[in-house]
Protein backbone atom coordinates (compact mmCIF):
# COMPACT_ATOMS: atom_id res chain seq x y z
CA UNK A 1 0.00 0.00 0.00
CA UNK A 2 2.82 2.40 0.77
CA UNK A 3 4.46 1.74 -2.57
CA UNK A 4 1.19 2.53 -4.32
CA UNK A 5 0.83 5.79 -2.39
CA UNK A 6 4.38 6.83 -3.29
CA UNK A 7 4.16 5.91 -6.94
CA UNK A 8 0.68 7.35 -7.41
CA UNK A 9 1.75 11.09 -7.48
CA UNK A 10 4.56 10.37 -9.95
CA UNK A 11 2.12 9.81 -12.78
CA UNK A 12 0.44 13.23 -12.40
CA UNK A 13 3.83 14.84 -11.94
CA UNK A 14 5.10 13.43 -15.23
CA UNK A 15 1.83 14.35 -16.93
CA UNK A 16 2.13 17.88 -15.61
CA UNK A 17 5.66 18.10 -17.00
CA UNK A 18 4.48 16.83 -20.38
CA UNK A 19 1.70 19.40 -20.43
CA UNK A 20 4.17 22.16 -19.63
CA UNK A 21 6.44 20.98 -22.44
CA UNK A 22 3.46 21.02 -24.82
CA UNK A 23 2.64 24.56 -23.82
CA UNK A 24 6.27 25.60 -24.25
CA UNK A 25 6.49 24.06 -27.74
CA UNK A 26 3.23 25.72 -28.75
CA UNK A 27 4.41 29.13 -27.57
CA UNK A 28 7.74 28.78 -29.41
CA UNK A 29 6.06 29.20 -32.80
CA UNK A 30 4.91 32.69 -31.81
CA UNK A 31 8.13 33.75 -30.11
CA UNK A 32 9.42 35.56 -33.18
CA UNK A 33 6.36 37.80 -33.20
CA UNK A 34 6.50 38.38 -29.48
CA UNK A 35 3.63 38.09 -27.03
CA UNK A 36 0.32 39.47 -28.33
CA UNK A 37 -0.84 42.66 -26.74
CA UNK A 38 -3.93 42.45 -24.59
CA UNK A 39 -5.02 46.03 -25.33
CA UNK A 40 -4.58 47.16 -28.92
CA UNK A 41 -6.68 50.29 -28.60
CA UNK A 42 -4.54 52.49 -30.86
CA UNK A 43 -5.38 52.27 -34.61
CA UNK A 44 -2.28 51.74 -36.77
CA UNK A 45 -2.12 53.44 -40.19
CA UNK A 46 0.26 51.25 -42.21
CA UNK A 47 0.16 50.88 -46.01
CA UNK A 48 0.12 48.95 -48.28
CA UNK A 49 -1.90 46.11 -46.78
CA UNK A 50 0.49 43.38 -47.98
CA UNK A 51 3.89 42.91 -49.64
CA UNK A 52 4.29 40.96 -52.88
CA UNK A 53 7.77 40.12 -54.23
CA UNK A 54 8.48 38.70 -57.70
CA UNK A 55 11.52 36.47 -58.12
CA UNK A 56 12.43 37.62 -61.65
CA UNK A 57 11.70 41.31 -61.14
CA UNK A 58 14.65 42.83 -59.30
CA UNK A 59 12.86 46.09 -58.58
CA UNK A 60 10.21 44.20 -56.60
CA UNK A 61 12.77 42.71 -54.20
CA UNK A 62 12.55 46.01 -52.32
CA UNK A 63 9.20 47.14 -50.93
CA UNK A 64 8.29 50.21 -48.91
CA UNK A 65 5.81 50.37 -46.05
CA UNK A 66 4.55 53.78 -44.95
CA UNK A 67 3.54 54.36 -41.34
CA UNK A 68 1.37 57.43 -40.72
CA UNK A 69 1.10 59.14 -37.34
CA UNK A 70 -2.01 61.35 -37.31
CA UNK A 71 -1.88 61.78 -33.55
CA UNK A 72 -0.63 64.70 -31.48
CA UNK A 73 2.02 62.60 -29.70
CA UNK A 74 5.16 60.70 -30.67
CA UNK A 75 4.73 57.11 -31.83
CA UNK A 76 7.36 54.45 -31.23
CA UNK A 77 7.30 51.40 -33.47
CA UNK A 78 8.95 48.01 -33.81
CA UNK A 79 8.72 45.59 -36.75
CA UNK A 80 8.67 41.83 -36.09
CA UNK A 81 8.66 38.94 -38.56
CA UNK A 82 8.11 35.17 -38.56
CA UNK A 83 11.09 34.64 -40.92
CA UNK A 84 13.77 37.23 -40.05
CA UNK A 85 16.47 35.35 -41.99
CA UNK A 86 14.65 35.93 -45.30
CA UNK A 87 14.15 39.69 -44.97
CA UNK A 88 16.11 42.81 -44.17
CA UNK A 89 14.13 45.66 -42.63
CA UNK A 90 15.73 49.09 -42.70
CA UNK A 91 14.95 50.91 -39.45
CA UNK A 92 12.91 48.08 -37.98
CA UNK A 93 12.63 50.06 -34.75
CA UNK A 94 12.24 53.80 -34.32
CA UNK A 95 9.76 56.62 -33.81
CA UNK A 96 7.45 58.87 -35.82
CA UNK A 97 6.85 62.49 -34.93
CA UNK A 98 3.34 63.77 -34.38
CA UNK A 99 1.33 64.31 -37.60
CA UNK A 100 4.10 62.89 -39.72
CA UNK A 101 4.99 59.65 -41.52
CA UNK A 102 7.98 57.38 -42.03
CA UNK A 103 8.95 54.82 -44.68
CA UNK A 104 10.06 51.33 -43.68
CA UNK A 105 12.05 49.52 -46.37
CA UNK A 106 11.72 45.72 -46.57
CA UNK A 107 14.11 43.70 -48.77
CA UNK A 108 13.76 40.04 -49.66
CA UNK A 109 17.07 38.21 -49.29
CA UNK A 110 16.34 34.81 -50.86
CA UNK A 111 14.22 34.72 -54.04
CA UNK A 112 15.25 31.18 -55.06
CA UNK A 113 12.59 28.82 -56.38
CA UNK A 114 12.35 26.91 -53.09
CA UNK A 115 10.69 29.98 -51.55
CA UNK A 116 8.18 30.61 -54.34
CA UNK A 117 4.68 30.77 -52.96
CA UNK A 118 5.93 31.20 -49.41
CA UNK A 119 3.90 33.55 -47.22
CA UNK A 120 5.40 35.17 -44.13
CA UNK A 121 3.86 37.46 -41.57
CA UNK A 122 5.04 40.85 -40.31
CA UNK A 123 3.73 42.62 -37.24
CA UNK A 124 4.22 46.32 -36.53
CA UNK A 125 3.80 47.22 -32.88
CA UNK A 126 3.35 50.87 -31.92
CA UNK A 127 3.04 52.71 -28.63
CA UNK A 128 2.46 56.29 -27.64
CA UNK A 129 0.28 58.50 -25.49
CA UNK A 130 -0.03 55.74 -22.92
CA UNK A 131 -1.63 53.40 -25.48
CA UNK A 132 -0.49 50.60 -27.75
CA UNK A 133 -1.54 48.97 -30.98
CA UNK A 134 -0.39 46.54 -33.64
CA UNK A 135 -0.96 45.77 -37.31
CA UNK A 136 -0.14 42.55 -39.17
CA UNK A 137 0.57 42.25 -42.89
CA UNK A 138 1.49 39.32 -45.14
CA UNK A 139 4.47 39.03 -47.45
CA UNK A 140 4.55 36.62 -50.40
CA UNK A 141 7.21 35.68 -52.94
CA UNK A 142 5.94 34.79 -56.41
CA UNK A 143 7.78 33.32 -59.35
CA UNK A 144 8.09 35.14 -62.64
CA UNK A 145 7.78 38.88 -63.16
CA UNK A 146 5.27 41.42 -61.90
CA UNK A 147 1.66 40.74 -62.75
CA UNK A 148 2.14 37.00 -63.16
CA UNK A 149 0.76 34.35 -60.82
CA UNK A 150 2.59 31.01 -60.46
CA UNK A 151 0.66 27.96 -61.63
CA UNK A 152 -1.28 26.32 -58.86
CA UNK A 153 -1.10 29.41 -56.69
CA UNK A 154 -4.23 31.39 -55.91
CA UNK A 155 -4.07 35.16 -55.67
CA UNK A 156 -3.43 36.38 -52.12
CA UNK A 157 -6.65 37.04 -50.21
CA UNK A 158 -7.82 40.47 -49.17
CA UNK A 159 -5.53 42.20 -51.63
CA UNK A 160 -6.08 45.88 -52.25
CA UNK A 161 -6.09 45.18 -55.97
CA UNK A 162 -9.14 42.95 -55.50
CA UNK A 163 -10.96 45.79 -53.79
CA UNK A 164 -10.55 48.19 -56.71
CA UNK A 165 -13.81 48.71 -58.64
CA UNK A 166 -13.96 47.49 -62.22
CA UNK A 167 -12.98 50.34 -64.52
CA UNK A 168 -12.25 52.54 -61.51
CA UNK A 169 -8.77 53.27 -60.19
CA UNK A 170 -6.91 51.21 -62.80
CA UNK A 171 -3.26 51.78 -63.76
CA UNK A 172 -4.23 52.45 -67.37
CA UNK A 173 -6.68 55.17 -66.49
CA UNK A 174 -4.18 56.64 -64.01
CA UNK A 175 -2.00 57.61 -66.99
CA UNK A 176 -4.68 60.05 -68.17
CA UNK A 177 -3.39 63.55 -67.28
CA UNK A 178 -6.76 64.76 -66.00
CA UNK A 179 -7.29 61.67 -63.86
CA UNK A 180 -3.72 61.83 -62.62
CA UNK A 181 -4.28 65.42 -61.45
CA UNK A 182 -7.53 64.34 -59.77
CA UNK A 183 -5.74 61.51 -57.94
CA UNK A 184 -3.03 63.91 -56.77
CA UNK A 185 -5.64 66.33 -55.43
CA UNK A 186 -7.46 63.51 -53.62
CA UNK A 187 -4.17 62.33 -52.15
CA UNK A 188 -3.32 65.82 -50.88
CA UNK A 189 -6.76 66.18 -49.32
CA UNK A 190 -6.37 62.83 -47.56
CA UNK A 191 -2.92 63.77 -46.27
CA UNK A 192 -4.35 67.06 -44.99
CA UNK A 193 -7.09 65.18 -43.15
CA UNK A 194 -4.51 62.87 -41.59
CA UNK A 195 -2.57 65.86 -40.30
CA UNK A 196 -5.61 67.49 -38.65
CA UNK A 197 -6.04 66.99 -34.90
CA UNK A 198 -8.62 64.64 -33.47
CA UNK A 199 -11.68 65.71 -31.51
CA UNK A 200 -11.00 66.63 -27.89
CA UNK A 201 -7.36 67.38 -28.74
CA UNK A 202 -6.31 70.93 -27.84
CA UNK A 203 -4.90 72.96 -30.71
CA UNK A 204 -4.13 76.65 -30.95
CA UNK A 205 -3.58 76.56 -34.73
CA UNK A 206 -6.62 74.61 -35.95
CA UNK A 207 -10.19 75.70 -35.14
CA UNK A 208 -12.35 73.23 -33.25
CA UNK A 209 -14.80 72.73 -36.13
CA UNK A 210 -11.93 71.43 -38.30
CA UNK A 211 -11.04 68.62 -35.91
CA UNK A 212 -11.75 65.14 -37.33
CA UNK A 213 -12.63 61.70 -35.98
CA UNK A 214 -10.59 58.50 -36.04
CA UNK A 215 -13.01 56.95 -38.54
CA UNK A 216 -12.50 59.86 -40.96
CA UNK A 217 -8.76 59.36 -40.74
CA UNK A 218 -9.15 55.63 -41.36
CA UNK A 219 -11.12 56.34 -44.54
CA UNK A 220 -8.49 58.81 -45.76
CA UNK A 221 -5.67 56.38 -44.99
CA UNK A 222 -7.51 53.62 -46.89
CA UNK A 223 -7.92 55.87 -49.94
CA UNK A 224 -4.21 56.72 -49.80
CA UNK A 225 -3.44 53.01 -49.80
CA UNK A 226 -5.53 52.52 -52.95
CA UNK A 227 -3.81 55.43 -54.69
CA UNK A 228 -0.41 54.04 -53.70
CA UNK A 229 -1.24 50.68 -55.28
CA UNK A 230 -2.31 52.45 -58.49
CA UNK A 231 0.83 54.54 -58.83
CA UNK A 232 3.22 51.67 -58.01
CA UNK A 233 1.85 49.38 -60.71
PDB file of C-alpha atoms in Angstrom:
ATOM      1  CA  UNK A   1       0.000   0.000   0.000  1.00  0.00           C
ATOM      2  CA  UNK A   2       2.816   2.399   0.773  1.00  0.00           C
ATOM      3  CA  UNK A   3       4.458   1.740  -2.570  1.00  0.00           C
ATOM      4  CA  UNK A   4       1.194   2.529  -4.320  1.00  0.00           C
ATOM      5  CA  UNK A   5       0.834   5.788  -2.388  1.00  0.00           C
ATOM      6  CA  UNK A   6       4.383   6.831  -3.294  1.00  0.00           C
ATOM      7  CA  UNK A   7       4.160   5.910  -6.942  1.00  0.00           C
ATOM      8  CA  UNK A   8       0.682   7.351  -7.405  1.00  0.00           C
ATOM      9  CA  UNK A   9       1.749  11.088  -7.481  1.00  0.00           C
ATOM     10  CA  UNK A  10       4.561  10.373  -9.953  1.00  0.00           C
ATOM     11  CA  UNK A  11       2.118   9.808 -12.783  1.00  0.00           C
ATOM     12  CA  UNK A  12       0.439  13.235 -12.401  1.00  0.00           C
ATOM     13  CA  UNK A  13       3.832  14.844 -11.944  1.00  0.00           C
ATOM     14  CA  UNK A  14       5.102  13.429 -15.226  1.00  0.00           C
ATOM     15  CA  UNK A  15       1.830  14.348 -16.929  1.00  0.00           C
ATOM     16  CA  UNK A  16       2.132  17.878 -15.607  1.00  0.00           C
ATOM     17  CA  UNK A  17       5.662  18.099 -17.005  1.00  0.00           C
ATOM     18  CA  UNK A  18       4.480  16.832 -20.382  1.00  0.00           C
ATOM     19  CA  UNK A  19       1.703  19.399 -20.432  1.00  0.00           C
ATOM     20  CA  UNK A  20       4.167  22.159 -19.627  1.00  0.00           C
ATOM     21  CA  UNK A  21       6.436  20.975 -22.444  1.00  0.00           C
ATOM     22  CA  UNK A  22       3.463  21.023 -24.820  1.00  0.00           C
ATOM     23  CA  UNK A  23       2.644  24.560 -23.822  1.00  0.00           C
ATOM     24  CA  UNK A  24       6.270  25.600 -24.253  1.00  0.00           C
ATOM     25  CA  UNK A  25       6.492  24.058 -27.736  1.00  0.00           C
ATOM     26  CA  UNK A  26       3.226  25.724 -28.752  1.00  0.00           C
ATOM     27  CA  UNK A  27       4.411  29.125 -27.571  1.00  0.00           C
ATOM     28  CA  UNK A  28       7.745  28.776 -29.409  1.00  0.00           C
ATOM     29  CA  UNK A  29       6.064  29.203 -32.802  1.00  0.00           C
ATOM     30  CA  UNK A  30       4.910  32.693 -31.812  1.00  0.00           C
ATOM     31  CA  UNK A  31       8.131  33.747 -30.112  1.00  0.00           C
ATOM     32  CA  UNK A  32       9.422  35.563 -33.183  1.00  0.00           C
ATOM     33  CA  UNK A  33       6.363  37.797 -33.202  1.00  0.00           C
ATOM     34  CA  UNK A  34       6.502  38.383 -29.481  1.00  0.00           C
ATOM     35  CA  UNK A  35       3.632  38.095 -27.034  1.00  0.00           C
ATOM     36  CA  UNK A  36       0.321  39.468 -28.325  1.00  0.00           C
ATOM     37  CA  UNK A  37      -0.838  42.655 -26.736  1.00  0.00           C
ATOM     38  CA  UNK A  38      -3.928  42.455 -24.586  1.00  0.00           C
ATOM     39  CA  UNK A  39      -5.021  46.032 -25.327  1.00  0.00           C
ATOM     40  CA  UNK A  40      -4.583  47.163 -28.919  1.00  0.00           C
ATOM     41  CA  UNK A  41      -6.678  50.294 -28.601  1.00  0.00           C
ATOM     42  CA  UNK A  42      -4.541  52.492 -30.862  1.00  0.00           C
ATOM     43  CA  UNK A  43      -5.382  52.272 -34.607  1.00  0.00           C
ATOM     44  CA  UNK A  44      -2.283  51.744 -36.771  1.00  0.00           C
ATOM     45  CA  UNK A  45      -2.117  53.443 -40.193  1.00  0.00           C
ATOM     46  CA  UNK A  46       0.259  51.247 -42.207  1.00  0.00           C
ATOM     47  CA  UNK A  47       0.161  50.876 -46.007  1.00  0.00           C
ATOM     48  CA  UNK A  48       0.118  48.946 -48.278  1.00  0.00           C
ATOM     49  CA  UNK A  49      -1.899  46.106 -46.779  1.00  0.00           C
ATOM     50  CA  UNK A  50       0.492  43.377 -47.984  1.00  0.00           C
ATOM     51  CA  UNK A  51       3.887  42.909 -49.636  1.00  0.00           C
ATOM     52  CA  UNK A  52       4.292  40.958 -52.881  1.00  0.00           C
ATOM     53  CA  UNK A  53       7.766  40.123 -54.230  1.00  0.00           C
ATOM     54  CA  UNK A  54       8.481  38.704 -57.696  1.00  0.00           C
ATOM     55  CA  UNK A  55      11.517  36.471 -58.125  1.00  0.00           C
ATOM     56  CA  UNK A  56      12.426  37.617 -61.648  1.00  0.00           C
ATOM     57  CA  UNK A  57      11.699  41.308 -61.141  1.00  0.00           C
ATOM     58  CA  UNK A  58      14.647  42.831 -59.295  1.00  0.00           C
ATOM     59  CA  UNK A  59      12.860  46.092 -58.581  1.00  0.00           C
ATOM     60  CA  UNK A  60      10.210  44.197 -56.598  1.00  0.00           C
ATOM     61  CA  UNK A  61      12.774  42.708 -54.197  1.00  0.00           C
ATOM     62  CA  UNK A  62      12.547  46.005 -52.316  1.00  0.00           C
ATOM     63  CA  UNK A  63       9.203  47.141 -50.931  1.00  0.00           C
ATOM     64  CA  UNK A  64       8.290  50.214 -48.909  1.00  0.00           C
ATOM     65  CA  UNK A  65       5.808  50.373 -46.049  1.00  0.00           C
ATOM     66  CA  UNK A  66       4.549  53.783 -44.954  1.00  0.00           C
ATOM     67  CA  UNK A  67       3.542  54.364 -41.340  1.00  0.00           C
ATOM     68  CA  UNK A  68       1.374  57.435 -40.716  1.00  0.00           C
ATOM     69  CA  UNK A  69       1.104  59.140 -37.342  1.00  0.00           C
ATOM     70  CA  UNK A  70      -2.012  61.349 -37.309  1.00  0.00           C
ATOM     71  CA  UNK A  71      -1.877  61.784 -33.547  1.00  0.00           C
ATOM     72  CA  UNK A  72      -0.627  64.701 -31.478  1.00  0.00           C
ATOM     73  CA  UNK A  73       2.021  62.603 -29.701  1.00  0.00           C
ATOM     74  CA  UNK A  74       5.161  60.704 -30.670  1.00  0.00           C
ATOM     75  CA  UNK A  75       4.733  57.107 -31.829  1.00  0.00           C
ATOM     76  CA  UNK A  76       7.362  54.447 -31.229  1.00  0.00           C
ATOM     77  CA  UNK A  77       7.301  51.402 -33.469  1.00  0.00           C
ATOM     78  CA  UNK A  78       8.951  48.009 -33.812  1.00  0.00           C
ATOM     79  CA  UNK A  79       8.723  45.589 -36.745  1.00  0.00           C
ATOM     80  CA  UNK A  80       8.669  41.831 -36.086  1.00  0.00           C
ATOM     81  CA  UNK A  81       8.662  38.940 -38.559  1.00  0.00           C
ATOM     82  CA  UNK A  82       8.108  35.170 -38.559  1.00  0.00           C
ATOM     83  CA  UNK A  83      11.093  34.642 -40.916  1.00  0.00           C
ATOM     84  CA  UNK A  84      13.775  37.228 -40.050  1.00  0.00           C
ATOM     85  CA  UNK A  85      16.469  35.346 -41.992  1.00  0.00           C
ATOM     86  CA  UNK A  86      14.650  35.934 -45.299  1.00  0.00           C
ATOM     87  CA  UNK A  87      14.153  39.686 -44.970  1.00  0.00           C
ATOM     88  CA  UNK A  88      16.110  42.812 -44.172  1.00  0.00           C
ATOM     89  CA  UNK A  89      14.134  45.656 -42.634  1.00  0.00           C
ATOM     90  CA  UNK A  90      15.730  49.087 -42.696  1.00  0.00           C
ATOM     91  CA  UNK A  91      14.948  50.914 -39.447  1.00  0.00           C
ATOM     92  CA  UNK A  92      12.907  48.083 -37.978  1.00  0.00           C
ATOM     93  CA  UNK A  93      12.629  50.058 -34.750  1.00  0.00           C
ATOM     94  CA  UNK A  94      12.239  53.798 -34.322  1.00  0.00           C
ATOM     95  CA  UNK A  95       9.760  56.619 -33.812  1.00  0.00           C
ATOM     96  CA  UNK A  96       7.453  58.870 -35.821  1.00  0.00           C
ATOM     97  CA  UNK A  97       6.849  62.485 -34.935  1.00  0.00           C
ATOM     98  CA  UNK A  98       3.337  63.766 -34.377  1.00  0.00           C
ATOM     99  CA  UNK A  99       1.325  64.314 -37.597  1.00  0.00           C
ATOM    100  CA  UNK A 100       4.095  62.887 -39.720  1.00  0.00           C
ATOM    101  CA  UNK A 101       4.986  59.646 -41.515  1.00  0.00           C
ATOM    102  CA  UNK A 102       7.980  57.381 -42.032  1.00  0.00           C
ATOM    103  CA  UNK A 103       8.951  54.823 -44.685  1.00  0.00           C
ATOM    104  CA  UNK A 104      10.056  51.329 -43.678  1.00  0.00           C
ATOM    105  CA  UNK A 105      12.054  49.518 -46.373  1.00  0.00           C
ATOM    106  CA  UNK A 106      11.720  45.717 -46.566  1.00  0.00           C
ATOM    107  CA  UNK A 107      14.114  43.703 -48.774  1.00  0.00           C
ATOM    108  CA  UNK A 108      13.756  40.037 -49.664  1.00  0.00           C
ATOM    109  CA  UNK A 109      17.074  38.212 -49.292  1.00  0.00           C
ATOM    110  CA  UNK A 110      16.337  34.811 -50.860  1.00  0.00           C
ATOM    111  CA  UNK A 111      14.224  34.721 -54.044  1.00  0.00           C
ATOM    112  CA  UNK A 112      15.247  31.183 -55.062  1.00  0.00           C
ATOM    113  CA  UNK A 113      12.586  28.817 -56.379  1.00  0.00           C
ATOM    114  CA  UNK A 114      12.346  26.911 -53.086  1.00  0.00           C
ATOM    115  CA  UNK A 115      10.693  29.983 -51.548  1.00  0.00           C
ATOM    116  CA  UNK A 116       8.179  30.613 -54.343  1.00  0.00           C
ATOM    117  CA  UNK A 117       4.675  30.771 -52.962  1.00  0.00           C
ATOM    118  CA  UNK A 118       5.930  31.198 -49.407  1.00  0.00           C
ATOM    119  CA  UNK A 119       3.903  33.554 -47.221  1.00  0.00           C
ATOM    120  CA  UNK A 120       5.396  35.174 -44.135  1.00  0.00           C
ATOM    121  CA  UNK A 121       3.864  37.463 -41.568  1.00  0.00           C
ATOM    122  CA  UNK A 122       5.041  40.852 -40.309  1.00  0.00           C
ATOM    123  CA  UNK A 123       3.729  42.618 -37.237  1.00  0.00           C
ATOM    124  CA  UNK A 124       4.224  46.316 -36.529  1.00  0.00           C
ATOM    125  CA  UNK A 125       3.799  47.218 -32.881  1.00  0.00           C
ATOM    126  CA  UNK A 126       3.351  50.874 -31.919  1.00  0.00           C
ATOM    127  CA  UNK A 127       3.042  52.710 -28.631  1.00  0.00           C
ATOM    128  CA  UNK A 128       2.457  56.288 -27.645  1.00  0.00           C
ATOM    129  CA  UNK A 129       0.282  58.498 -25.493  1.00  0.00           C
ATOM    130  CA  UNK A 130      -0.032  55.737 -22.921  1.00  0.00           C
ATOM    131  CA  UNK A 131      -1.631  53.402 -25.476  1.00  0.00           C
ATOM    132  CA  UNK A 132      -0.494  50.604 -27.745  1.00  0.00           C
ATOM    133  CA  UNK A 133      -1.544  48.967 -30.983  1.00  0.00           C
ATOM    134  CA  UNK A 134      -0.392  46.538 -33.645  1.00  0.00           C
ATOM    135  CA  UNK A 135      -0.957  45.767 -37.306  1.00  0.00           C
ATOM    136  CA  UNK A 136      -0.144  42.547 -39.171  1.00  0.00           C
ATOM    137  CA  UNK A 137       0.568  42.247 -42.893  1.00  0.00           C
ATOM    138  CA  UNK A 138       1.493  39.317 -45.139  1.00  0.00           C
ATOM    139  CA  UNK A 139       4.473  39.035 -47.449  1.00  0.00           C
ATOM    140  CA  UNK A 140       4.547  36.618 -50.396  1.00  0.00           C
ATOM    141  CA  UNK A 141       7.215  35.676 -52.939  1.00  0.00           C
ATOM    142  CA  UNK A 142       5.936  34.790 -56.407  1.00  0.00           C
ATOM    143  CA  UNK A 143       7.775  33.317 -59.349  1.00  0.00           C
ATOM    144  CA  UNK A 144       8.093  35.143 -62.645  1.00  0.00           C
ATOM    145  CA  UNK A 145       7.782  38.884 -63.158  1.00  0.00           C
ATOM    146  CA  UNK A 146       5.270  41.417 -61.902  1.00  0.00           C
ATOM    147  CA  UNK A 147       1.660  40.743 -62.753  1.00  0.00           C
ATOM    148  CA  UNK A 148       2.141  36.999 -63.160  1.00  0.00           C
ATOM    149  CA  UNK A 149       0.760  34.347 -60.822  1.00  0.00           C
ATOM    150  CA  UNK A 150       2.591  31.008 -60.457  1.00  0.00           C
ATOM    151  CA  UNK A 151       0.657  27.963 -61.631  1.00  0.00           C
ATOM    152  CA  UNK A 152      -1.282  26.320 -58.857  1.00  0.00           C
ATOM    153  CA  UNK A 153      -1.100  29.406 -56.686  1.00  0.00           C
ATOM    154  CA  UNK A 154      -4.231  31.389 -55.906  1.00  0.00           C
ATOM    155  CA  UNK A 155      -4.070  35.160 -55.670  1.00  0.00           C
ATOM    156  CA  UNK A 156      -3.426  36.382 -52.116  1.00  0.00           C
ATOM    157  CA  UNK A 157      -6.650  37.039 -50.209  1.00  0.00           C
ATOM    158  CA  UNK A 158      -7.822  40.469 -49.165  1.00  0.00           C
ATOM    159  CA  UNK A 159      -5.532  42.201 -51.626  1.00  0.00           C
ATOM    160  CA  UNK A 160      -6.082  45.883 -52.247  1.00  0.00           C
ATOM    161  CA  UNK A 161      -6.087  45.176 -55.974  1.00  0.00           C
ATOM    162  CA  UNK A 162      -9.139  42.950 -55.502  1.00  0.00           C
ATOM    163  CA  UNK A 163     -10.955  45.795 -53.786  1.00  0.00           C
ATOM    164  CA  UNK A 164     -10.547  48.193 -56.710  1.00  0.00           C
ATOM    165  CA  UNK A 165     -13.805  48.714 -58.643  1.00  0.00           C
ATOM    166  CA  UNK A 166     -13.958  47.491 -62.219  1.00  0.00           C
ATOM    167  CA  UNK A 167     -12.976  50.343 -64.519  1.00  0.00           C
ATOM    168  CA  UNK A 168     -12.252  52.543 -61.509  1.00  0.00           C
ATOM    169  CA  UNK A 169      -8.766  53.271 -60.192  1.00  0.00           C
ATOM    170  CA  UNK A 170      -6.911  51.215 -62.799  1.00  0.00           C
ATOM    171  CA  UNK A 171      -3.256  51.777 -63.759  1.00  0.00           C
ATOM    172  CA  UNK A 172      -4.231  52.446 -67.371  1.00  0.00           C
ATOM    173  CA  UNK A 173      -6.684  55.169 -66.494  1.00  0.00           C
ATOM    174  CA  UNK A 174      -4.179  56.635 -64.013  1.00  0.00           C
ATOM    175  CA  UNK A 175      -2.000  57.612 -66.991  1.00  0.00           C
ATOM    176  CA  UNK A 176      -4.682  60.046 -68.166  1.00  0.00           C
ATOM    177  CA  UNK A 177      -3.392  63.552 -67.280  1.00  0.00           C
ATOM    178  CA  UNK A 178      -6.756  64.762 -66.001  1.00  0.00           C
ATOM    179  CA  UNK A 179      -7.293  61.671 -63.862  1.00  0.00           C
ATOM    180  CA  UNK A 180      -3.721  61.831 -62.619  1.00  0.00           C
ATOM    181  CA  UNK A 181      -4.283  65.417 -61.453  1.00  0.00           C
ATOM    182  CA  UNK A 182      -7.529  64.336 -59.769  1.00  0.00           C
ATOM    183  CA  UNK A 183      -5.740  61.506 -57.935  1.00  0.00           C
ATOM    184  CA  UNK A 184      -3.029  63.906 -56.766  1.00  0.00           C
ATOM    185  CA  UNK A 185      -5.638  66.333 -55.427  1.00  0.00           C
ATOM    186  CA  UNK A 186      -7.462  63.510 -53.624  1.00  0.00           C
ATOM    187  CA  UNK A 187      -4.171  62.327 -52.149  1.00  0.00           C
ATOM    188  CA  UNK A 188      -3.321  65.820 -50.884  1.00  0.00           C
ATOM    189  CA  UNK A 189      -6.761  66.177 -49.323  1.00  0.00           C
ATOM    190  CA  UNK A 190      -6.371  62.835 -47.557  1.00  0.00           C
ATOM    191  CA  UNK A 191      -2.919  63.769 -46.272  1.00  0.00           C
ATOM    192  CA  UNK A 192      -4.346  67.061 -44.994  1.00  0.00           C
ATOM    193  CA  UNK A 193      -7.088  65.177 -43.148  1.00  0.00           C
ATOM    194  CA  UNK A 194      -4.511  62.871 -41.587  1.00  0.00           C
ATOM    195  CA  UNK A 195      -2.566  65.857 -40.296  1.00  0.00           C
ATOM    196  CA  UNK A 196      -5.614  67.486 -38.655  1.00  0.00           C
ATOM    197  CA  UNK A 197      -6.043  66.993 -34.897  1.00  0.00           C
ATOM    198  CA  UNK A 198      -8.620  64.638 -33.469  1.00  0.00           C
ATOM    199  CA  UNK A 199     -11.680  65.706 -31.508  1.00  0.00           C
ATOM    200  CA  UNK A 200     -11.004  66.634 -27.886  1.00  0.00           C
ATOM    201  CA  UNK A 201      -7.357  67.384 -28.738  1.00  0.00           C
ATOM    202  CA  UNK A 202      -6.314  70.928 -27.841  1.00  0.00           C
ATOM    203  CA  UNK A 203      -4.896  72.957 -30.710  1.00  0.00           C
ATOM    204  CA  UNK A 204      -4.125  76.654 -30.952  1.00  0.00           C
ATOM    205  CA  UNK A 205      -3.578  76.560 -34.728  1.00  0.00           C
ATOM    206  CA  UNK A 206      -6.615  74.613 -35.953  1.00  0.00           C
ATOM    207  CA  UNK A 207     -10.192  75.700 -35.144  1.00  0.00           C
ATOM    208  CA  UNK A 208     -12.349  73.231 -33.251  1.00  0.00           C
ATOM    209  CA  UNK A 209     -14.799  72.727 -36.132  1.00  0.00           C
ATOM    210  CA  UNK A 210     -11.927  71.428 -38.302  1.00  0.00           C
ATOM    211  CA  UNK A 211     -11.041  68.616 -35.911  1.00  0.00           C
ATOM    212  CA  UNK A 212     -11.748  65.143 -37.328  1.00  0.00           C
ATOM    213  CA  UNK A 213     -12.634  61.705 -35.983  1.00  0.00           C
ATOM    214  CA  UNK A 214     -10.587  58.501 -36.035  1.00  0.00           C
ATOM    215  CA  UNK A 215     -13.009  56.953 -38.539  1.00  0.00           C
ATOM    216  CA  UNK A 216     -12.502  59.855 -40.959  1.00  0.00           C
ATOM    217  CA  UNK A 217      -8.761  59.362 -40.738  1.00  0.00           C
ATOM    218  CA  UNK A 218      -9.146  55.634 -41.357  1.00  0.00           C
ATOM    219  CA  UNK A 219     -11.115  56.340 -44.536  1.00  0.00           C
ATOM    220  CA  UNK A 220      -8.489  58.809 -45.758  1.00  0.00           C
ATOM    221  CA  UNK A 221      -5.670  56.377 -44.990  1.00  0.00           C
ATOM    222  CA  UNK A 222      -7.508  53.617 -46.887  1.00  0.00           C
ATOM    223  CA  UNK A 223      -7.923  55.872 -49.936  1.00  0.00           C
ATOM    224  CA  UNK A 224      -4.211  56.724 -49.798  1.00  0.00           C
ATOM    225  CA  UNK A 225      -3.441  53.012 -49.798  1.00  0.00           C
ATOM    226  CA  UNK A 226      -5.533  52.521 -52.950  1.00  0.00           C
ATOM    227  CA  UNK A 227      -3.814  55.426 -54.687  1.00  0.00           C
ATOM    228  CA  UNK A 228      -0.408  54.042 -53.700  1.00  0.00           C
ATOM    229  CA  UNK A 229      -1.243  50.683 -55.285  1.00  0.00           C
ATOM    230  CA  UNK A 230      -2.314  52.445 -58.488  1.00  0.00           C
ATOM    231  CA  UNK A 231       0.826  54.542 -58.835  1.00  0.00           C
ATOM    232  CA  UNK A 232       3.217  51.672 -58.007  1.00  0.00           C
ATOM    233  CA  UNK A 233       1.848  49.384 -60.712  1.00  0.00           C
TER     234      UNK A 233
END
